Amino acid sequence: MSLSGRTVVVTGAGSGIGRATCARLCRAGARVGAIGRRKEPLLALRDDLSDEPGDVVVLPADVGSAAEVEHAVRTLTDRCGPVSGVVNNAGLARFAPIEFSSPSDLDDMFAVHLRGPVNVLRACLPELRKHRGAVVNVSSVGGLLAMPNRSLYGATKAAVNSLTRSWARELAPQVRVNAILPGPVDTPMYDDLGLTGPQTQTLRADLLASTPLERFGEPDEVARWVTLLLDDDTSGWVTGVLFPVDGGRTS
Ligand SMILES: NC(=O)c1ccc[n+]([C@@H]2O[C@H](COP(=O)([O-])OP(=O)(O)OC[C@H]3O[C@@H](n4cnc5c(N)ncnc54)[C@H](OP(=O)(O)O)[C@@H]3O)[C@@H](O)[C@H]2O)c1
């Protein structure tokens, strides 16, 4: 299946990589179920893409809530037909040395990075199986590398990588499951890391210094690979892959 006419769920759709992914999908003629907690960015996304061949259905929901996700997926399928693609992209980063990290930050990252993909997959799985669908999890190079001073974020992303590989085996041959592992990408995520302004500046400088291509990525440079992995034309024989799109950071 190529992307035109497909119904695809994208979580964290209102900003950054999720927003860029929705734009690519919509331009390719897909119907996009745009999930995020805040309704306003999703409405703005729908307005911005109103001239594209695809559709955007605004679905405010917290991915950590199974009931909210089930309701959102039901609304989408009633309107657009069965879901054959999922992009688990919603995320949140709370960075701190371990002695200063807060248990509630761990709970929040666990809820969005782990419970979110589980809730979305379970809500969509019967239709994904029936329509030979594809799932792309947006993980992070932080799930592969040592992550001093942000170990809890790295641990929850390592768990996403584990889910990806296990689901790829468990759901084959009907459903393909892959992950994109972005390096540093310029998105609103850096506005809200739980760090002070100077700490964020130091972090950005460190990330830049450890990225061989010497710049942050743009959201669309990640979205391009997300859509390629969803598309059977390019990736019909690809599953269980953890694919870094990272300016060389993991090389
Ligand atoms: N930017 C980077 O350098 C980078 C690097 C590696 C990996 N990533 C990963 O890429 C993904 C996208 O992040 P981004 O960089 O594009 O950041 P972003 O612009 O902050 O996007 C994150 C999105 O997730 C949504 N979200 C957060 N918690 C949610 C929840 N519980 N339920 C539903 N939606 C939720 C947010 O919207 P609401 O607040 O409205 O819910 C937001 O739109 C994340 O998984 C992130 O970990 C980013």
JSON list of C-alpha atoms in Angstrom, two decimals, residues 8 17 19 38-39 53 60 71-73 82 87 97 102 134 146 167 220 242 245:
[
{"chain": "A", "resi": 8, "resn": "VAL", "atom": "CA", "xyz": [-3.08, 6.92, 9.47]},
{"chain": "A", "resi": 17, "resn": "ILE", "atom": "CA", "xyz": [8.18, 16.05, 13.92]},
{"chain": "A", "resi": 19, "resn": "ARG", "atom": "CA", "xyz": [3.29, 18.10, 12.50]},
{"chain": "A", "resi": 38, "resn": "ARG", "atom": "CA", "xyz": [-4.08, 20.43, 23.14]},
{"chain": "A", "resi": 39, "resn": "LYS", "atom": "CA", "xyz": [-6.81, 21.04, 20.58]},
{"chain": "A", "resi": 53, "resn": "PRO", "atom": "CA", "xyz": [-5.39, 16.30, -1.18]},
{"chain": "A", "resi": 60, "resn": "PRO", "atom": "CA", "xyz": [-7.63, 15.65, 21.16]},
{"chain": "A", "resi": 71, "resn": "HIS", "atom": "CA", "xyz": [-12.46, 6.91, 21.59]},
{"chain": "A", "resi": 72, "resn": "ALA", "atom": "CA", "xyz": [-10.17, 8.83, 19.21]},
{"chain": "A", "resi": 73, "resn": "VAL", "atom": "CA", "xyz": [-9.54, 5.78, 17.02]},
{"chain": "A", "resi": 82, "resn": "PRO", "atom": "CA", "xyz": [-10.00, 1.40, 8.93]},
{"chain": "A", "resi": 87, "resn": "VAL", "atom": "CA", "xyz": [2.96, 6.87, 13.86]},
{"chain": "A", "resi": 97, "resn": "PRO", "atom": "CA", "xyz": [20.95, 14.22, 36.82]},
{"chain": "A", "resi": 102, "resn": "SER", "atom": "CA", "xyz": [11.56, 13.54, 39.86]},
{"chain": "A", "resi": 134, "resn": "ALA", "atom": "CA", "xyz": [2.53, -0.46, 9.24]},
{"chain": "A", "resi": 146, "resn": "ALA", "atom": "CA", "xyz": [24.60, 6.31, 27.13]},
{"chain": "A", "resi": 167, "resn": "TRP", "atom": "CA", "xyz": [6.25, -6.27, 17.86]},
{"chain": "A", "resi": 220, "resn": "ASP", "atom": "CA", "xyz": [10.77, 17.46, 7.87]},
{"chain": "A", "resi": 242, "resn": "LEU", "atom": "CA", "xyz": [15.80, 0.90, 14.38]},
{"chain": "A", "resi": 245, "resn": "VAL", "atom": "CA", "xyz": [18.21, 9.88, 11.34]}
]
